[in-house]
Amino acid sequence: MDPARDVPAATWRQWLARQAYSLLLASLKPAYLLRLWLRGRAEPLYRHKVLERLGDYRGERWVGDVWVHAVSLGETLAAAALIDALRAERPNLRLLLTHGTATGREAGKALLRDGDAQAWLPYDTPGVVQRFFEQFRPRVGVLMETEIWPNLLRRAQGSGIPVVLANARLSEKSRRQGERLAAVLRPAVEAITLVLAQTEADAQRLRESGAREVVVCGNLKFDMAPDESLLARGRAWRHALARPVLLGAVMREGEEAMLLAEWAKQAPANRPLLLIVPRHPQRFDEVAALVQAAGFTLARRSGWGDTPPADASGADVWLGDSMREMALYYAMSDVALLGGSFAPLGGQNLIEAAACGCPIVMGPHTFNFAQAAELSQAAGAALRVADMGEGVASAMSLLASPQREQRAAQARAFAAAHRGAAARMVQRIVRWIPA
């Protein structure tokens, strides 16, 4: 009997699909490295230890407890709450923290303790991920939110390392897109040991995508505590300005231009200070040029220290071109327009704004944070509008309304009511970590 005939056709299709996926990634490796090098012109950390991306982790081998992968800044900040809760349960825990972006790696440094390690996530080809697991020997891996890498997960499974997908989310759009690549992605999802989903809707979509064990634990971002020193500084800046502040929060490509066009329609005597914080640091100079081309006077946060200079208070627009200061920006703002929601990009995290007591005006596109957007709207912490024009009009109306303070209080209450995800997740992860 030919044993090959006993192998299901679906398994062969999956094997061939994974081979094709691996060959495609291998062929794109030079372009991938070139892209990293080019991004390093604006963000030098991308050129730091580039060979780690190819599995060259020089130095002593690390054997520890938990490997946490937080690809970018948002995931790293959310992982902080989970890591703190893990350390409370296992005080001697040894951590490996991996990232994919410069902002994530920079923020991750603050989470490390003696005995911990930090590295880039390996490029997802078989040989590279094999070298990663030969170098690092965690007891359990935790991937944050949506990080599903077929070769990485297959190698972890083959090495006997359980992998948890924590704070997991999957939009309906992403689920449909994943169906077209099911031969590659479904076996990867099936290789995940445990999925800790944000919502029941996320859980159902992840089950449909192949996840075997799924538990709803809530959203870790509710457990993120704003930095009190940044909050205090933001309030002090707002008090010194003596005029309202409208924030364009974590704006994405195209949204700043929409905002500035609507801002130009406002009567100059009625305009409060406009504060714009782009989502990506490599766009800071681009957005500064947009502001100046629109004819507005500009002051850049990067140009001063703890206190804005006297001439900054008279500027039309402030540019928040700094990293890890969103709590400061929310604290000094009276109302925020939610970036990513006015262009069809799915919206940005609104939970931090709520925790800082800043009411949100959000556009129509919030599919990446659908439940949080719906809950915040129901709690009075956020307003939904159809487009940027309506958004600016609603924000201007709220700035002048006595209801603004009420909405700020409702925002803080909304954030507080949904905490506890970190504790629920930790109780399911610590079973793989000896006491």
Short mmCIF file of C-alpha atoms in Angstrom, two decimals, residues 6-434:
data_model
loop_
_atom_site.label_atom_id
_atom_site.label_comp_id
_atom_site.label_asym_id
_atom_site.label_seq_id
_atom_site.Cartn_x
_atom_site.Cartn_y
_atom_site.Cartn_z
CA ASP A 6 -3.68 7.75 2.85
CA VAL A 7 -2.79 11.43 3.23
CA PRO A 8 -5.90 13.63 2.77
CA ALA A 9 -5.88 15.89 -0.27
CA ALA A 10 -6.41 18.92 1.98
CA THR A 11 -3.16 18.15 3.78
CA TRP A 12 -1.26 18.03 0.50
CA ARG A 13 -2.79 21.34 -0.55
CA GLN A 14 -1.74 22.88 2.75
CA TRP A 15 1.79 21.52 2.41
CA LEU A 16 2.11 22.86 -1.13
CA ALA A 17 0.65 26.22 -0.09
CA ARG A 18 3.15 26.55 2.77
CA GLN A 19 6.03 25.68 0.43
CA ALA A 20 4.86 28.32 -2.05
CA TYR A 21 4.49 30.84 0.78
CA SER A 22 8.01 30.10 2.03
CA LEU A 23 9.52 30.36 -1.46
CA LEU A 24 7.75 33.68 -2.04
CA LEU A 25 9.10 35.10 1.23
CA ALA A 26 12.59 33.85 0.40
CA SER A 27 12.46 35.60 -2.97
CA LEU A 28 11.32 38.84 -1.31
CA LYS A 29 14.05 38.81 1.33
CA PRO A 30 16.33 41.34 -0.46
CA ALA A 31 13.40 43.75 -0.91
CA TYR A 32 12.46 43.26 2.76
CA LEU A 33 15.99 44.10 3.94
CA LEU A 34 16.18 47.10 1.61
CA ARG A 35 12.90 48.42 2.98
CA LEU A 36 14.22 48.13 6.55
CA TRP A 37 17.39 49.96 5.58
CA LEU A 38 15.45 52.77 3.88
CA ARG A 39 13.12 53.16 6.88
CA GLY A 40 16.26 53.44 8.97
CA ARG A 41 16.97 56.84 7.41
CA ALA A 42 14.08 58.33 9.40
CA GLU A 43 14.10 55.81 12.27
CA PRO A 44 17.67 54.58 12.88
CA LEU A 45 16.55 51.73 15.14
CA TYR A 46 15.47 49.82 12.02
CA ARG A 47 19.17 49.42 11.19
CA HIS A 48 19.96 48.09 14.67
CA LYS A 49 20.89 44.38 14.70
CA VAL A 50 19.33 43.78 11.29
CA LEU A 51 20.78 40.26 11.14
CA GLU A 52 18.46 39.24 13.99
CA ARG A 53 15.67 39.39 11.43
CA LEU A 54 17.45 36.53 9.63
CA GLY A 55 17.96 34.43 12.75
CA ASP A 56 21.49 35.61 13.63
CA TYR A 57 21.03 36.22 17.37
CA ARG A 58 24.58 36.60 18.55
CA GLY A 59 25.47 36.08 22.20
CA GLU A 60 24.58 33.52 24.80
CA ARG A 61 21.48 31.42 24.39
CA TRP A 62 18.47 32.47 26.44
CA VAL A 63 16.36 29.91 28.29
CA GLY A 64 13.46 31.45 30.16
CA ASP A 65 9.77 31.49 30.88
CA VAL A 66 7.68 33.68 28.57
CA TRP A 67 8.24 34.96 25.07
CA VAL A 68 5.94 37.91 24.24
CA HIS A 69 5.75 39.24 20.70
CA ALA A 70 4.40 42.80 20.46
CA VAL A 71 4.85 43.95 16.88
CA SER A 72 4.48 47.73 17.29
CA LEU A 73 3.92 50.49 19.81
CA GLY A 74 0.23 49.85 20.49
CA GLU A 75 0.75 46.14 21.10
CA THR A 76 3.78 46.83 23.31
CA LEU A 77 1.86 49.26 25.50
CA ALA A 78 -1.00 46.76 25.81
CA ALA A 79 1.48 43.96 26.59
CA ALA A 80 2.83 46.01 29.51
CA ALA A 81 -0.35 45.38 31.51
CA LEU A 82 -0.13 41.64 30.80
CA ILE A 83 3.57 41.48 31.66
CA ASP A 84 3.00 43.34 34.94
CA ALA A 85 0.25 40.88 35.85
CA LEU A 86 2.48 37.91 34.94
CA ARG A 87 5.28 39.24 37.13
CA ALA A 88 2.83 39.64 40.01
CA GLU A 89 2.04 35.91 39.71
CA ARG A 90 5.61 34.84 38.97
CA PRO A 91 8.01 37.41 40.52
CA ASN A 92 11.13 35.71 39.12
CA LEU A 93 9.78 35.46 35.58
CA ARG A 94 12.31 35.73 32.76
CA LEU A 95 10.97 37.47 29.66
CA LEU A 96 11.86 37.46 25.98
CA LEU A 97 10.30 40.42 24.17
CA THR A 98 10.24 40.57 20.36
CA HIS A 99 9.02 43.28 17.99
CA GLY A 100 8.62 44.14 14.33
CA THR A 101 8.82 47.95 14.41
CA ALA A 102 11.21 50.52 15.80
CA THR A 103 8.53 52.18 17.92
CA GLY A 104 7.64 48.86 19.50
CA ARG A 105 11.24 47.98 20.30
CA GLU A 106 11.96 51.41 21.78
CA ALA A 107 8.91 51.23 24.05
CA GLY A 108 9.73 47.64 25.00
CA LYS A 109 13.01 48.61 26.66
CA ALA A 110 11.09 49.98 29.64
CA LEU A 111 9.52 46.55 30.27
CA LEU A 112 12.81 44.66 30.65
CA ARG A 113 14.45 43.51 33.88
CA ASP A 114 17.67 41.68 34.69
CA GLY A 115 17.69 38.29 32.97
CA ASP A 116 15.27 39.38 30.26
CA ALA A 117 16.07 39.56 26.53
CA GLN A 118 14.85 41.63 23.60
CA ALA A 119 15.11 40.87 19.89
CA TRP A 120 13.53 41.36 16.48
CA LEU A 121 10.95 38.80 15.39
CA PRO A 122 12.52 36.51 12.78
CA TYR A 123 11.58 36.64 9.10
CA ASP A 124 9.00 33.89 8.57
CA THR A 125 11.01 31.39 6.53
CA PRO A 126 11.69 27.86 7.86
CA GLY A 127 15.44 28.14 8.43
CA VAL A 128 15.22 31.54 10.08
CA VAL A 129 12.50 30.57 12.55
CA GLN A 130 14.36 27.34 13.34
CA ARG A 131 17.43 29.38 14.35
CA PHE A 132 15.19 31.61 16.47
CA PHE A 133 13.93 28.66 18.52
CA GLU A 134 17.41 27.17 18.76
CA GLN A 135 18.61 30.45 20.27
CA PHE A 136 15.62 31.11 22.52
CA ARG A 137 13.91 28.41 24.56
CA PRO A 138 10.75 29.83 26.17
CA ARG A 139 8.27 27.70 28.08
CA VAL A 140 5.36 29.50 26.42
CA GLY A 141 4.92 32.08 23.66
CA VAL A 142 2.39 34.93 23.69
CA LEU A 143 1.60 36.67 20.39
CA MET A 144 -0.31 39.94 20.74
CA GLU A 145 -3.57 40.58 18.85
CA THR A 146 -3.27 39.45 15.20
CA GLU A 147 0.26 38.10 14.71
CA ILE A 148 -0.22 34.83 12.80
CA TRP A 149 2.95 33.61 11.05
CA PRO A 150 2.64 30.14 9.45
CA ASN A 151 6.27 28.94 9.69
CA LEU A 152 6.80 30.42 13.14
CA LEU A 153 3.72 28.71 14.54
CA ARG A 154 4.49 25.40 12.87
CA ARG A 155 8.03 25.38 14.29
CA ALA A 156 6.77 26.31 17.77
CA GLN A 157 4.31 23.44 17.61
CA GLY A 158 7.04 21.06 16.46
CA SER A 159 9.28 22.23 19.30
CA GLY A 160 6.58 21.57 21.88
CA ILE A 161 6.21 25.27 22.80
CA PRO A 162 2.59 26.26 23.50
CA VAL A 163 1.61 29.54 21.87
CA VAL A 164 -1.15 31.85 23.10
CA LEU A 165 -2.73 34.53 20.91
CA ALA A 166 -3.56 37.19 23.53
CA ASN A 167 -5.85 40.19 23.22
CA ALA A 168 -6.86 38.57 19.95
CA ARG A 169 -9.11 40.36 17.49
CA LEU A 170 -10.28 39.59 13.97
CA SER A 171 -12.56 41.86 11.97
CA GLU A 172 -15.10 40.43 9.56
CA LYS A 173 -13.17 42.01 6.69
CA SER A 174 -9.94 40.29 7.78
CA ARG A 175 -11.76 36.98 8.22
CA ARG A 176 -13.07 37.12 4.64
CA GLN A 177 -9.63 38.03 3.33
CA GLY A 178 -8.14 35.12 5.27
CA GLU A 179 -10.54 32.69 3.60
CA ARG A 180 -8.75 33.31 0.30
CA LEU A 181 -5.49 32.16 1.89
CA ALA A 182 -7.00 29.42 4.03
CA ALA A 183 -4.57 26.75 2.78
CA VAL A 184 -1.73 28.69 4.45
CA LEU A 185 -3.46 30.48 7.31
CA ARG A 186 -5.85 27.84 8.64
CA PRO A 187 -3.11 25.37 9.67
CA ALA A 188 -1.30 28.30 11.35
CA VAL A 189 -4.39 29.22 13.37
CA GLU A 190 -4.95 25.56 14.25
CA ALA A 191 -1.38 25.43 15.61
CA ILE A 192 -2.18 28.09 18.23
CA THR A 193 -2.65 26.40 21.59
CA LEU A 194 -5.00 28.96 23.13
CA VAL A 195 -6.72 32.12 21.88
CA LEU A 196 -7.69 34.83 24.40
CA ALA A 197 -10.13 37.00 22.46
CA GLN A 198 -11.25 40.56 23.10
CA THR A 199 -14.93 40.00 22.33
CA GLU A 200 -17.38 37.20 21.61
CA ALA A 201 -17.62 38.39 18.00
CA ASP A 202 -13.83 38.13 17.66
CA ALA A 203 -13.95 34.69 19.28
CA GLN A 204 -16.56 33.41 16.83
CA ARG A 205 -14.60 34.64 13.81
CA LEU A 206 -11.40 33.09 15.15
CA ARG A 207 -13.16 29.75 15.68
CA GLU A 208 -14.42 29.89 12.10
CA SER A 209 -10.80 30.52 11.02
CA GLY A 210 -9.57 27.34 12.73
CA ALA A 211 -8.81 28.26 16.35
CA ARG A 212 -9.27 25.21 18.57
CA GLU A 213 -9.57 26.69 22.08
CA VAL A 214 -10.90 30.24 22.42
CA VAL A 215 -11.74 32.14 25.62
CA VAL A 216 -13.16 35.69 25.76
CA CYS A 217 -11.13 37.78 28.25
CA GLY A 218 -11.72 41.41 27.21
CA ASN A 219 -9.37 44.07 25.91
CA LEU A 220 -5.98 44.62 27.58
CA LYS A 221 -5.97 48.25 26.50
CA PHE A 222 -8.54 49.02 29.19
CA ASP A 223 -5.87 47.97 31.73
CA MET A 224 -3.34 50.51 30.47
CA ALA A 225 -2.87 53.19 33.12
CA PRO A 226 -2.01 56.67 31.76
CA ASP A 227 1.25 58.14 33.05
CA GLU A 228 0.25 60.51 35.87
CA SER A 229 3.21 62.80 35.24
CA LEU A 230 2.18 63.22 31.60
CA LEU A 231 -1.42 63.87 32.62
CA ALA A 232 -0.31 66.56 35.06
CA ARG A 233 1.92 68.21 32.48
CA GLY A 234 -0.87 68.20 29.90
CA ARG A 235 -3.31 69.81 32.31
CA ALA A 236 -0.73 72.47 33.17
CA TRP A 237 -0.19 73.26 29.48
CA ARG A 238 -3.95 73.53 28.93
CA HIS A 239 -4.31 75.89 31.90
CA ALA A 240 -1.48 78.11 30.65
CA LEU A 241 -3.03 78.35 27.16
CA ALA A 242 -6.32 79.79 28.42
CA ARG A 243 -8.05 78.73 25.18
CA PRO A 244 -9.74 75.50 24.06
CA VAL A 245 -7.76 72.73 22.34
CA LEU A 246 -9.02 70.41 19.61
CA LEU A 247 -6.88 67.31 19.04
CA GLY A 248 -6.49 65.35 15.83
CA ALA A 249 -5.42 62.12 17.56
CA VAL A 250 -3.14 59.55 15.88
CA MET A 251 -4.04 60.79 12.41
CA ARG A 252 -3.36 58.61 9.38
CA GLU A 253 -2.45 59.36 5.75
CA GLY A 254 -4.90 61.76 4.13
CA GLU A 255 -6.72 62.68 7.32
CA GLU A 256 -4.57 65.68 8.21
CA ALA A 257 -5.33 67.25 4.82
CA MET A 258 -9.07 66.69 5.38
CA LEU A 259 -8.83 68.21 8.86
CA LEU A 260 -6.88 71.27 7.69
CA ALA A 261 -9.35 71.88 4.85
CA GLU A 262 -12.25 71.91 7.31
CA TRP A 263 -10.26 74.00 9.77
CA ALA A 264 -9.70 76.66 7.13
CA LYS A 265 -13.49 77.10 6.88
CA GLN A 266 -13.75 78.15 10.52
CA ALA A 267 -13.76 81.87 11.33
CA PRO A 268 -10.26 82.73 12.63
CA ALA A 269 -11.68 84.47 15.71
CA ASN A 270 -13.53 81.29 16.70
CA ARG A 271 -10.73 78.80 16.19
CA PRO A 272 -9.29 77.10 19.27
CA LEU A 273 -5.78 75.70 19.16
CA LEU A 274 -5.54 72.74 16.77
CA LEU A 275 -3.19 70.00 17.97
CA ILE A 276 -2.30 67.29 15.41
CA VAL A 277 -0.56 64.06 16.40
CA PRO A 278 0.27 61.81 13.41
CA ARG A 279 0.22 58.04 13.91
CA HIS A 280 3.64 57.40 12.34
CA PRO A 281 6.81 59.33 13.26
CA GLN A 282 8.20 59.14 9.72
CA ARG A 283 5.34 61.47 8.67
CA PHE A 284 6.08 64.28 11.15
CA ASP A 285 7.89 66.49 8.60
CA GLU A 286 5.30 65.74 5.92
CA VAL A 287 2.46 66.88 8.20
CA ALA A 288 4.41 69.99 9.24
CA ALA A 289 4.70 70.91 5.56
CA LEU A 290 0.96 70.35 5.08
CA VAL A 291 0.15 72.74 7.93
CA GLN A 292 2.41 75.47 6.61
CA ALA A 293 1.18 75.01 3.02
CA ALA A 294 -2.35 75.55 4.32
CA GLY A 295 -1.27 78.96 5.61
CA PHE A 296 -1.36 78.23 9.33
CA THR A 297 1.34 79.15 11.83
CA LEU A 298 2.96 76.09 13.39
CA ALA A 299 4.70 75.15 16.63
CA ARG A 300 6.34 71.73 16.96
CA ARG A 301 6.48 69.82 20.23
CA SER A 302 9.96 68.55 19.36
CA GLY A 303 11.22 72.13 19.53
CA TRP A 304 10.88 72.55 23.29
CA GLY A 305 11.35 70.70 26.58
CA ASP A 306 8.95 70.42 29.50
CA THR A 307 7.29 73.79 28.85
CA PRO A 308 6.16 75.36 25.55
CA PRO A 309 7.90 78.66 24.71
CA ALA A 310 5.88 81.85 24.97
CA ASP A 311 5.50 82.27 21.20
CA ALA A 312 3.97 78.78 20.84
CA SER A 313 0.75 79.87 22.55
CA GLY A 314 -0.09 82.15 19.63
CA ALA A 315 0.34 79.51 16.91
CA ASP A 316 -2.66 78.24 14.95
CA VAL A 317 -1.52 74.61 15.07
CA TRP A 318 0.68 72.53 17.31
CA LEU A 319 2.29 69.40 15.91
CA GLY A 320 2.70 66.58 18.43
CA ASP A 321 5.89 65.21 16.89
CA SER A 322 7.05 63.22 19.90
CA MET A 323 6.73 59.60 20.97
CA ARG A 324 4.94 58.07 23.96
CA GLU A 325 3.27 61.32 25.02
CA MET A 326 -0.34 60.63 24.03
CA ALA A 327 -1.48 60.92 27.66
CA LEU A 328 -0.07 64.46 27.70
CA TYR A 329 -1.87 65.36 24.47
CA TYR A 330 -5.20 63.91 25.61
CA ALA A 331 -4.91 65.65 29.00
CA MET A 332 -4.41 69.07 27.41
CA SER A 333 -7.22 68.63 24.86
CA ASP A 334 -10.91 69.39 25.32
CA VAL A 335 -12.11 67.14 22.47
CA ALA A 336 -10.31 64.68 20.14
CA LEU A 337 -11.03 63.59 16.58
CA LEU A 338 -10.13 59.89 16.30
CA GLY A 339 -7.52 59.17 13.66
CA GLY A 340 -7.97 56.26 11.27
CA SER A 341 -11.75 56.59 11.48
CA PHE A 342 -12.23 59.34 8.89
CA ALA A 343 -10.33 57.46 6.17
CA PRO A 344 -11.33 53.78 5.63
CA LEU A 345 -8.53 52.50 7.88
CA GLY A 346 -10.46 50.97 10.77
CA GLY A 347 -9.82 53.57 13.46
CA GLN A 348 -7.24 53.84 16.21
CA ASN A 349 -7.44 52.87 19.87
CA LEU A 350 -9.91 55.20 21.63
CA ILE A 351 -9.52 53.59 25.06
CA GLU A 352 -6.48 55.66 26.05
CA ALA A 353 -8.39 58.85 25.27
CA ALA A 354 -11.26 57.70 27.49
CA ALA A 355 -8.91 56.80 30.34
CA CYS A 356 -7.46 60.32 30.14
CA GLY A 357 -10.94 61.86 30.25
CA CYS A 358 -10.92 63.23 26.71
CA PRO A 359 -14.24 62.98 24.80
CA ILE A 360 -13.91 61.49 21.32
CA VAL A 361 -15.54 62.34 17.99
CA MET A 362 -15.09 59.40 15.62
CA GLY A 363 -15.75 58.95 11.95
CA PRO A 364 -17.56 56.07 10.22
CA HIS A 365 -14.60 53.66 9.96
CA THR A 366 -13.94 51.88 13.29
CA PHE A 367 -13.98 48.22 12.24
CA ASN A 368 -10.64 47.51 13.97
CA PHE A 369 -12.15 48.53 17.31
CA ALA A 370 -15.82 47.87 16.58
CA GLN A 371 -17.00 46.84 20.05
CA ALA A 372 -14.97 49.47 21.90
CA ALA A 373 -16.41 52.12 19.55
CA GLU A 374 -19.98 50.92 20.10
CA LEU A 375 -19.58 50.68 23.87
CA SER A 376 -17.97 54.11 24.12
CA GLN A 377 -20.77 55.65 22.10
CA ALA A 378 -23.40 53.97 24.30
CA ALA A 379 -21.59 55.21 27.43
CA GLY A 380 -21.52 58.81 26.20
CA ALA A 381 -17.73 58.80 25.90
CA ALA A 382 -17.74 59.22 22.10
CA LEU A 383 -19.81 60.71 19.29
CA ARG A 384 -20.21 59.14 15.84
CA VAL A 385 -20.21 61.35 12.73
CA ALA A 386 -20.37 60.71 8.99
CA ASP A 387 -17.27 62.57 7.80
CA MET A 388 -14.57 65.09 8.72
CA GLY A 389 -16.78 68.09 8.05
CA GLU A 390 -19.40 66.85 10.49
CA GLY A 391 -16.63 65.83 12.87
CA VAL A 392 -15.12 69.31 13.08
CA ALA A 393 -18.58 70.87 13.43
CA SER A 394 -19.52 68.47 16.26
CA ALA A 395 -16.19 69.02 18.00
CA MET A 396 -16.56 72.80 17.80
CA SER A 397 -20.08 72.54 19.22
CA LEU A 398 -18.91 70.33 22.08
CA LEU A 399 -16.05 72.70 22.90
CA ALA A 400 -18.59 75.42 23.66
CA SER A 401 -21.07 73.14 25.45
CA PRO A 402 -21.45 72.65 29.21
CA GLN A 403 -21.89 68.93 28.39
CA ARG A 404 -18.17 68.63 27.67
CA GLU A 405 -17.33 68.07 31.33
CA GLN A 406 -20.08 65.48 31.62
CA ARG A 407 -18.75 63.62 28.59
CA ALA A 408 -15.22 63.73 30.05
CA ALA A 409 -16.53 62.09 33.23
CA GLN A 410 -18.43 59.51 31.17
CA ALA A 411 -15.23 58.73 29.25
CA ARG A 412 -13.29 58.03 32.46
CA ALA A 413 -16.14 55.88 33.82
CA PHE A 414 -16.32 53.92 30.56
CA ALA A 415 -12.59 53.11 30.69
CA ALA A 416 -12.73 52.07 34.35
CA ALA A 417 -15.76 49.80 33.86
CA HIS A 418 -13.99 47.46 31.43
CA ARG A 419 -10.71 46.76 33.23
CA GLY A 420 -9.58 43.31 34.32
CA ALA A 421 -8.54 41.58 31.08
CA ALA A 422 -4.91 41.20 32.21
CA ALA A 423 -5.87 39.26 35.33
CA ARG A 424 -8.17 36.97 33.35
CA MET A 425 -5.49 36.26 30.75
CA VAL A 426 -2.76 35.60 33.28
CA GLN A 427 -4.82 32.92 35.01
CA ARG A 428 -4.82 31.00 31.73
CA ILE A 429 -1.16 31.54 30.87
CA VAL A 430 0.56 30.78 34.20
CA ARG A 431 -0.22 27.07 33.93
CA TRP A 432 2.81 26.81 31.64
CA ILE A 433 5.11 28.74 34.03
CA PRO A 434 6.39 26.90 37.13
#
